Amino acid sequence: MKINYDPKLDFDDVLLVPQRSRTASRKEVELNRNFSFYHSKQKWNGIPIFAANMDTTGTVSMSHLLSKYGMPTCLHKHYEQNQYPDIIINYEHQWYSIGIKQNDYDKLKYFCDITNSVPNICVDVANGYTDDFVNFCRKIREDFGQKPIIMAGNVSTPEMVQEIILHGGVDIVKVGIGPGSACTTRLKTGVGYPQLSAIIECSHAAHGLRVGQSRIGLICADGGCRTSSDVCKAFAAGADFVMLGGMLAGTDQCEGDWEYDNGNKKALKFYGMSSHAAQKKYGGVKNYRASEGRIKKVTYKGDASLIVEDILGGLRSACSYIGSTSLKHMSRCAEFNLVNRTHFDQSV
Ligand code: 5GP
């Protein structure tokens, strides 16, 4: 047994320090990013915020709305095999999610065969620390070549980020064990990693892997963002992409069980993809996330554009407060103050 006395931080433990700024107006802040990738030969341009591939939020309707902002969606994996060729028309912003079972592979292969194309892929498992996961990612890379951008996870420590990029052939590693709003992993198992520290440490590890000038390893901070300030902190901590579930839940673009009041939407049943609710609905997902999810009722929030614009406004403001002219340079400009003393006290 070993104890790490190094304090590890969550979003609530820090605030960004304001800095002298040369940005005249927050409108001038550039949120679009251009990425090249460690393995894939593709280039990607857009605002790097994903809708999570939960069946409530990773919907076709969400992808249509977000793509107007240049934002991607990881479509959930419970659409029928035959539906995908009609659904995926925007290859930049509609990503194909899979687990690591043979039928996941077969479904993807079917899509590629009948469309004669390869989509960007999100390989999603609860525990990205297994050999099976790394081997599966490598097989996808070997079989589908350098065309697709492959994102995969989840993990929360730097060594595994490098392992997944180097030996799994992955371009973007999804980081987050236990921070999700519908996740009970920390409660059920005692396993987890405070998300801000995970982002700082994992982005450092990923960015250290380079091919030439611009092709570096990347990470996607997945889970735990409850407000636009958390999204700002995630990017400031070094995230290249951020993934959102709960923040987009309860919007018009969600699918699922709505509660109505006089014909008007009142609340959405929002559940973790390994909760009993999801297991009951899909039967086959029993071992997907080992029942580490909760069910929540999320109050109706209106159109997802309201949430998106709130986040983009928050990001532009945060950049101008910390003297950054772009999302790209945010982490370079960022300085955090610790504001939660508990961590200091525990380490003494
Ligand atoms: P949120 O933005 O809601 O805080 O987090 C979304 C993320 O939570 C998802 O992208 C996924 O990684 C994670 N997640 C979704 N469902 C479950 C679940 O049932 N259990 C766990 N442990 N994580 C989940």
Short mmCIF file of C-alpha atoms and ligand atoms in Angstrom, two decimals:
data_model
loop_
_atom_site.label_atom_id
_atom_site.label_comp_id
_atom_site.label_asym_id
_atom_site.label_seq_id
_atom_site.Cartn_x
_atom_site.Cartn_y
_atom_site.Cartn_z
CA MET A 1 0.00 0.00 0.00
CA LYS A 2 1.13 3.50 -0.75
CA ILE A 3 -0.31 6.91 0.09
CA ASN A 4 0.27 9.99 -2.06
CA TYR A 5 0.36 13.11 0.09
CA ASP A 6 0.42 15.42 -2.92
CA PRO A 7 -2.82 17.42 -2.91
CA LYS A 8 -5.10 16.60 -5.86
CA LEU A 9 -7.61 19.18 -6.97
CA ASP A 10 -11.14 19.42 -8.28
CA PHE A 11 -12.73 22.32 -10.14
CA ASP A 12 -14.09 23.80 -6.90
CA ASP A 13 -10.66 23.94 -5.30
CA VAL A 14 -9.34 26.68 -7.58
CA LEU A 15 -10.13 30.01 -9.20
CA LEU A 16 -8.38 31.59 -12.17
CA VAL A 17 -6.27 34.65 -11.38
CA PRO A 18 -7.12 37.76 -13.43
CA GLN A 19 -4.23 39.10 -15.51
CA ARG A 20 -3.38 42.23 -17.44
CA SER A 21 -5.02 41.86 -20.83
CA ARG A 22 -4.40 43.25 -24.29
CA THR A 23 -7.66 41.91 -25.65
CA ALA A 24 -9.82 44.96 -26.33
CA SER A 25 -13.09 43.08 -26.34
CA ARG A 26 -14.16 39.61 -25.39
CA LYS A 27 -15.72 39.36 -28.85
CA GLU A 28 -12.20 39.19 -30.27
CA VAL A 29 -11.39 35.98 -28.41
CA GLU A 30 -10.91 33.08 -30.85
CA LEU A 31 -12.58 29.88 -29.65
CA ASN A 32 -12.02 27.83 -32.80
CA ARG A 33 -9.15 25.43 -32.78
CA ASN A 34 -7.24 23.67 -35.54
CA PHE A 35 -5.85 20.31 -34.55
CA SER A 36 -3.47 17.87 -36.19
CA PHE A 37 -3.20 14.45 -34.59
CA TYR A 38 -0.58 12.04 -33.38
CA HIS A 39 -1.76 9.17 -35.62
CA SER A 40 -4.60 10.33 -37.82
CA LYS A 41 -3.68 12.33 -40.92
CA GLN A 42 -6.88 14.32 -40.64
CA LYS A 43 -7.09 17.94 -39.54
CA TRP A 44 -9.97 19.11 -37.35
CA ASN A 45 -11.34 22.59 -36.96
CA GLY A 46 -14.07 23.70 -34.57
CA ILE A 47 -14.94 24.55 -30.99
CA PRO A 48 -13.64 21.55 -29.08
CA ILE A 49 -16.61 20.79 -26.83
CA PHE A 50 -18.33 17.40 -27.25
CA ALA A 51 -21.80 16.28 -26.28
CA ALA A 52 -21.32 13.03 -24.35
CA ASN A 53 -22.37 9.75 -25.92
CA MET A 54 -25.04 9.15 -23.28
CA ASP A 55 -28.34 8.10 -24.85
CA THR A 56 -30.04 11.26 -23.59
CA THR A 57 -27.41 13.73 -24.84
CA GLY A 58 -25.50 12.04 -27.68
CA THR A 59 -28.47 12.41 -30.01
CA VAL A 60 -28.87 13.21 -33.68
CA SER A 61 -30.78 16.34 -32.80
CA MET A 62 -27.99 17.47 -30.44
CA SER A 63 -25.43 16.87 -33.17
CA HIS A 64 -27.39 19.04 -35.62
CA LEU A 65 -27.56 21.90 -33.16
CA LEU A 66 -23.95 21.67 -31.95
CA SER A 67 -22.52 21.36 -35.44
CA LYS A 68 -23.92 24.83 -36.21
CA TYR A 69 -21.44 26.08 -33.61
CA GLY A 70 -18.67 23.86 -34.98
CA MET A 71 -18.98 21.61 -31.95
CA PRO A 72 -18.86 17.80 -32.17
CA THR A 73 -21.20 15.17 -30.73
CA CYS A 74 -20.32 11.60 -29.83
CA LEU A 75 -23.49 9.88 -30.94
CA HIS A 76 -24.63 7.27 -28.46
CA LYS A 77 -24.15 3.67 -29.49
CA HIS A 78 -27.75 2.52 -29.22
CA TYR A 79 -28.97 3.61 -32.63
CA GLU A 80 -29.67 0.65 -34.88
CA GLN A 81 -26.91 -0.43 -37.23
CA ASN A 82 -29.06 0.51 -40.24
CA GLN A 83 -29.69 4.02 -38.96
CA TYR A 84 -26.07 5.24 -38.92
CA PRO A 85 -25.56 5.64 -42.68
CA ASP A 86 -28.49 8.09 -42.74
CA ILE A 87 -27.47 9.78 -39.48
CA ILE A 88 -23.78 10.43 -40.04
CA ILE A 89 -23.51 13.02 -42.75
CA ASN A 90 -21.17 15.50 -41.06
CA TYR A 91 -17.95 13.52 -40.58
CA GLU A 92 -16.23 16.30 -38.66
CA HIS A 93 -18.83 16.76 -35.97
CA GLN A 94 -20.74 13.48 -35.69
CA TRP A 95 -18.57 10.81 -34.08
CA TYR A 96 -19.25 7.09 -33.94
CA SER A 97 -19.15 5.59 -30.40
CA ILE A 98 -18.28 1.99 -29.71
CA GLY A 99 -17.42 -0.29 -26.83
CA ILE A 100 -14.82 -3.03 -27.16
CA LYS A 101 -17.03 -6.01 -27.94
CA GLN A 102 -17.04 -7.90 -31.22
CA ASN A 103 -20.51 -6.59 -32.07
CA ASP A 104 -19.24 -3.01 -31.61
CA TYR A 105 -16.48 -3.75 -34.10
CA ASP A 106 -18.91 -5.44 -36.51
CA LYS A 107 -21.32 -2.51 -36.38
CA LEU A 108 -18.56 -0.04 -37.21
CA LYS A 109 -17.25 -2.26 -40.00
CA TYR A 110 -20.74 -2.53 -41.47
CA PHE A 111 -21.00 1.28 -41.51
CA CYS A 112 -17.62 1.62 -43.23
CA ASP A 113 -18.42 -1.07 -45.79
CA ILE A 114 -21.77 0.25 -46.88
CA THR A 115 -20.81 3.95 -46.86
CA ASN A 116 -17.32 3.35 -48.18
CA SER A 117 -16.05 5.82 -45.59
CA VAL A 118 -14.58 5.83 -42.08
CA PRO A 119 -16.05 8.08 -39.39
CA ASN A 120 -14.20 9.56 -36.44
CA ILE A 121 -14.43 7.07 -33.61
CA CYS A 122 -14.90 7.24 -29.85
CA VAL A 123 -13.96 4.01 -28.04
CA ASP A 124 -15.66 4.27 -24.69
CA VAL A 125 -15.25 1.98 -21.69
CA ALA A 126 -15.57 2.61 -17.97
CA ASN A 127 -12.08 1.37 -17.25
CA GLY A 128 -9.43 2.20 -19.82
CA TYR A 129 -6.67 0.49 -17.87
CA THR A 130 -7.04 -3.00 -19.34
CA ASP A 131 -4.89 -4.70 -21.97
CA ASP A 132 -8.07 -5.67 -23.82
CA PHE A 133 -8.95 -2.01 -24.21
CA VAL A 134 -5.51 -0.96 -25.49
CA ASN A 135 -5.39 -3.96 -27.85
CA PHE A 136 -8.86 -3.19 -29.18
CA CYS A 137 -7.91 0.45 -29.87
CA ARG A 138 -4.77 -0.72 -31.68
CA LYS A 139 -6.82 -3.13 -33.79
CA ILE A 140 -9.16 -0.31 -34.80
CA ARG A 141 -6.18 1.83 -35.79
CA GLU A 142 -4.56 -1.03 -37.73
CA ASP A 143 -7.76 -2.01 -39.51
CA PHE A 144 -9.06 1.48 -40.32
CA GLY A 145 -5.73 3.18 -40.98
CA GLN A 146 -4.75 6.80 -40.53
CA LYS A 147 -8.06 8.23 -41.72
CA PRO A 148 -10.15 8.31 -38.54
CA ILE A 149 -9.44 10.47 -35.55
CA ILE A 150 -9.67 8.01 -32.66
CA MET A 151 -10.64 9.17 -29.20
CA ALA A 152 -10.66 6.60 -26.41
CA GLY A 153 -10.93 6.29 -22.62
CA ASN A 154 -11.47 6.67 -19.80
CA VAL A 155 -8.35 6.93 -17.68
CA SER A 156 -7.08 9.60 -15.31
CA THR A 157 -3.33 9.13 -14.93
CA PRO A 158 -0.47 10.27 -17.19
CA GLU A 159 1.31 6.93 -17.70
CA MET A 160 -1.85 5.36 -19.07
CA VAL A 161 -2.49 8.36 -21.32
CA GLN A 162 0.89 7.79 -22.94
CA GLU A 163 0.34 4.03 -23.14
CA ILE A 164 -2.98 4.51 -24.95
CA ILE A 165 -1.51 7.00 -27.43
CA LEU A 166 1.71 5.10 -28.07
CA HIS A 167 0.47 1.51 -28.05
CA GLY A 168 -3.26 1.93 -28.67
CA GLY A 169 -2.87 4.17 -31.72
CA VAL A 170 -5.23 6.71 -30.14
CA ASP A 171 -5.22 10.44 -30.95
CA ILE A 172 -7.29 11.86 -28.09
CA VAL A 173 -7.43 10.20 -24.67
CA LYS A 174 -10.61 10.72 -22.69
CA VAL A 175 -9.77 11.65 -19.10
CA GLY A 176 -12.09 11.24 -16.14
CA ILE A 177 -12.68 8.45 -13.66
CA GLY A 178 -15.62 9.19 -11.42
CA PRO A 179 -16.37 12.90 -11.94
CA GLY A 180 -19.55 12.46 -14.04
CA SER A 181 -22.79 13.99 -12.76
CA ALA A 182 -24.63 10.68 -13.18
CA CYS A 183 -21.71 8.56 -12.02
CA THR A 184 -21.42 6.68 -8.73
CA THR A 185 -18.02 5.05 -9.26
CA ARG A 186 -16.41 6.95 -6.39
CA LEU A 187 -19.26 6.05 -4.04
CA LYS A 188 -19.46 2.42 -5.11
CA THR A 189 -15.79 1.61 -5.40
CA GLY A 190 -13.72 4.32 -3.74
CA VAL A 191 -11.85 4.70 -7.03
CA GLY A 192 -11.41 8.08 -8.70
CA TYR A 193 -9.11 11.00 -9.35
CA PRO A 194 -9.93 14.67 -8.75
CA GLN A 195 -10.65 15.97 -12.21
CA LEU A 196 -8.66 19.22 -12.32
CA SER A 197 -5.45 17.44 -11.32
CA ALA A 198 -6.21 14.62 -13.76
CA ILE A 199 -6.52 17.18 -16.57
CA ILE A 200 -3.30 18.99 -15.61
CA GLU A 201 -1.26 15.80 -15.30
CA CYS A 202 -2.74 13.96 -18.28
CA SER A 203 -2.55 16.92 -20.69
CA HIS A 204 1.08 17.40 -19.75
CA ALA A 205 1.77 13.74 -20.52
CA ALA A 206 -0.15 13.81 -23.81
CA HIS A 207 1.36 17.08 -25.04
CA GLY A 208 4.81 15.67 -24.37
CA LEU A 209 4.26 13.14 -27.16
CA ARG A 210 5.07 14.76 -30.48
CA VAL A 211 5.47 13.95 -34.13
CA GLY A 212 7.05 16.94 -35.83
CA GLN A 213 5.88 20.46 -35.02
CA SER A 214 2.14 20.22 -34.74
CA ARG A 215 1.13 16.58 -34.24
CA ILE A 216 0.90 16.00 -30.50
CA GLY A 217 -1.08 13.74 -28.17
CA LEU A 218 -4.34 15.30 -27.01
CA ILE A 219 -6.84 14.81 -24.21
CA CYS A 220 -10.56 15.30 -23.75
CA ALA A 221 -11.67 16.20 -20.20
CA ASP A 222 -14.76 14.05 -19.70
CA GLY A 223 -17.14 14.65 -16.81
CA GLY A 224 -17.63 16.89 -13.83
CA CYS A 225 -18.38 20.21 -15.56
CA ARG A 226 -21.50 21.63 -13.91
CA THR A 227 -21.18 25.28 -14.92
CA SER A 228 -19.44 27.25 -17.65
CA SER A 229 -16.77 28.12 -15.07
CA ASP A 230 -15.83 24.43 -14.85
CA VAL A 231 -15.49 24.30 -18.65
CA CYS A 232 -13.20 27.37 -18.45
CA LYS A 233 -11.10 25.74 -15.73
CA ALA A 234 -10.85 22.50 -17.73
CA PHE A 235 -9.45 24.30 -20.78
CA ALA A 236 -7.22 26.47 -18.60
CA ALA A 237 -5.86 23.31 -16.97
CA GLY A 238 -4.77 22.00 -20.38
CA ALA A 239 -7.74 20.11 -21.83
CA ASP A 240 -7.78 20.13 -25.63
CA PHE A 241 -11.41 18.98 -25.74
CA VAL A 242 -14.11 18.97 -23.08
CA MET A 243 -17.05 16.54 -22.99
CA LEU A 244 -20.41 17.44 -21.45
CA GLY A 245 -23.29 15.24 -20.32
CA GLY A 246 -25.23 16.77 -17.44
CA MET A 247 -24.88 20.36 -18.61
CA LEU A 248 -26.68 19.53 -21.87
CA ALA A 249 -29.22 17.22 -20.22
CA GLY A 250 -32.79 18.55 -20.03
CA THR A 251 -32.53 20.53 -23.27
CA ASP A 252 -34.86 20.18 -26.25
CA GLN A 253 -32.22 18.22 -28.15
CA CYS A 254 -32.27 15.35 -25.61
CA GLU A 255 -34.04 12.05 -26.19
CA GLY A 256 -35.62 10.01 -23.41
CA ASP A 257 -38.37 10.04 -20.83
CA TRP A 258 -39.80 13.52 -20.41
CA GLU A 259 -42.15 14.54 -17.66
CA TYR A 260 -44.82 17.00 -18.81
CA ASP A 261 -46.86 19.63 -17.05
CA ASN A 262 -49.95 20.73 -19.01
CA GLY A 263 -48.31 19.57 -22.21
CA ASN A 264 -45.09 21.46 -21.50
CA LYS A 265 -41.77 19.74 -20.84
CA LYS A 266 -40.99 19.81 -17.13
CA ALA A 267 -38.13 17.40 -16.47
CA LEU A 268 -36.02 14.71 -18.13
CA LYS A 269 -35.00 11.37 -16.66
CA PHE A 270 -31.21 11.53 -16.92
CA TYR A 271 -29.19 8.46 -15.99
CA GLY A 272 -25.65 7.15 -16.11
CA MET A 273 -25.01 4.71 -18.93
CA SER A 274 -24.24 1.97 -16.41
CA SER A 275 -27.13 2.77 -14.08
CA HIS A 276 -29.85 0.17 -13.53
CA ALA A 277 -32.14 2.30 -15.71
CA ALA A 278 -29.75 2.01 -18.69
CA GLN A 279 -29.10 -1.67 -18.01
CA LYS A 280 -32.81 -2.37 -17.97
CA LYS A 281 -33.34 -0.43 -21.17
CA TYR A 282 -30.52 -2.06 -23.14
CA GLY A 283 -30.14 -5.40 -21.37
CA GLY A 284 -26.82 -6.04 -22.98
CA VAL A 285 -24.93 -3.24 -21.21
CA LYS A 286 -24.72 -5.11 -17.91
CA ASN A 287 -20.95 -5.13 -17.71
CA TYR A 288 -20.46 -1.85 -19.54
CA ARG A 289 -20.10 0.34 -16.49
CA ALA A 290 -20.79 -2.17 -13.69
CA SER A 291 -23.84 -0.32 -12.39
CA GLU A 292 -21.94 2.75 -11.37
CA GLY A 293 -24.54 5.26 -12.45
CA ARG A 294 -27.42 7.11 -10.87
CA ILE A 295 -30.79 8.32 -12.12
CA LYS A 296 -31.64 11.99 -11.78
CA LYS A 297 -34.50 14.19 -12.74
CA VAL A 298 -33.17 17.20 -14.64
CA THR A 299 -35.39 20.27 -14.90
CA TYR A 300 -36.25 21.35 -18.44
CA LYS A 301 -33.70 23.90 -19.70
CA GLY A 302 -35.09 24.91 -23.11
CA ASP A 303 -33.03 24.85 -26.28
CA ALA A 304 -29.44 23.60 -25.97
CA SER A 305 -28.30 26.76 -27.76
CA LEU A 306 -28.98 28.66 -24.50
CA ILE A 307 -26.51 26.45 -22.63
CA VAL A 308 -23.99 26.53 -25.47
CA GLU A 309 -24.06 30.31 -25.73
CA ASP A 310 -23.70 30.64 -21.98
CA ILE A 311 -20.61 28.42 -22.11
CA LEU A 312 -19.09 30.21 -25.11
CA GLY A 313 -19.74 33.58 -23.46
CA GLY A 314 -18.10 32.33 -20.25
CA LEU A 315 -15.09 31.10 -22.19
CA ARG A 316 -14.62 34.38 -24.05
CA SER A 317 -14.89 36.28 -20.77
CA ALA A 318 -12.49 33.97 -18.96
CA CYS A 319 -9.95 34.38 -21.76
CA SER A 320 -10.17 38.14 -21.62
CA TYR A 321 -9.89 38.12 -17.78
CA ILE A 322 -6.70 36.07 -17.91
CA GLY A 323 -5.16 37.90 -20.86
CA SER A 324 -5.60 35.21 -23.50
CA THR A 325 -6.65 36.10 -27.04
CA SER A 326 -7.71 32.55 -27.83
CA LEU A 327 -8.81 29.23 -26.40
CA LYS A 328 -5.56 27.82 -27.73
CA HIS A 329 -3.46 30.03 -25.47
CA MET A 330 -5.69 29.79 -22.43
CA SER A 331 -3.64 27.25 -20.50
CA ARG A 332 -0.44 29.15 -21.25
CA CYS A 333 -1.93 32.26 -19.61
CA ALA A 334 -3.68 30.47 -16.76
CA GLU A 335 -2.71 30.80 -13.16
CA PHE A 336 -4.89 29.17 -10.53
CA ASN A 337 -5.26 30.13 -6.89
CA LEU A 338 -6.09 27.38 -4.46
CA VAL A 339 -9.22 28.45 -2.65
CA ASN A 340 -10.10 25.32 -0.75
CA ARG A 341 -7.82 24.98 2.26
CA THR A 342 -8.82 21.38 3.06
CA HIS A 343 -6.20 20.08 0.68
CA PHE A 344 -3.40 21.96 2.40
CA ASP A 345 -4.62 20.88 5.82
CA GLN A 346 -4.73 17.21 4.84
CA SER A 347 -1.21 17.26 3.53
CA VAL A 348 0.33 18.72 6.69
P1 5GP B 1 -21.09 14.94 -16.85
O1 5GP B 1 -20.83 15.95 -17.91
O2 5GP B 1 -22.53 14.55 -16.77
O3 5GP B 1 -20.55 15.34 -15.51
O4 5GP B 1 -20.25 13.64 -17.25
C1 5GP B 1 -20.49 12.95 -18.45
C2 5GP B 1 -19.64 11.70 -18.45
O5 5GP B 1 -19.98 10.83 -17.38
C3 5GP B 1 -19.81 10.80 -19.66
O6 5GP B 1 -19.17 11.31 -20.81
C4 5GP B 1 -19.23 9.48 -19.18
O7 5GP B 1 -17.83 9.45 -19.30
C5 5GP B 1 -19.57 9.50 -17.71
N1 5GP B 1 -20.69 8.56 -17.43
C6 5GP B 1 -21.88 8.47 -18.05
N2 5GP B 1 -22.65 7.52 -17.49
C7 5GP B 1 -21.92 6.98 -16.49
C8 5GP B 1 -22.16 5.94 -15.56
O8 5GP B 1 -23.23 5.33 -15.48
N3 5GP B 1 -21.14 5.65 -14.70
C9 5GP B 1 -19.95 6.31 -14.75
N4 5GP B 1 -18.99 5.96 -13.89
N5 5GP B 1 -19.70 7.32 -15.60
C10 5GP B 1 -20.68 7.64 -16.46
#
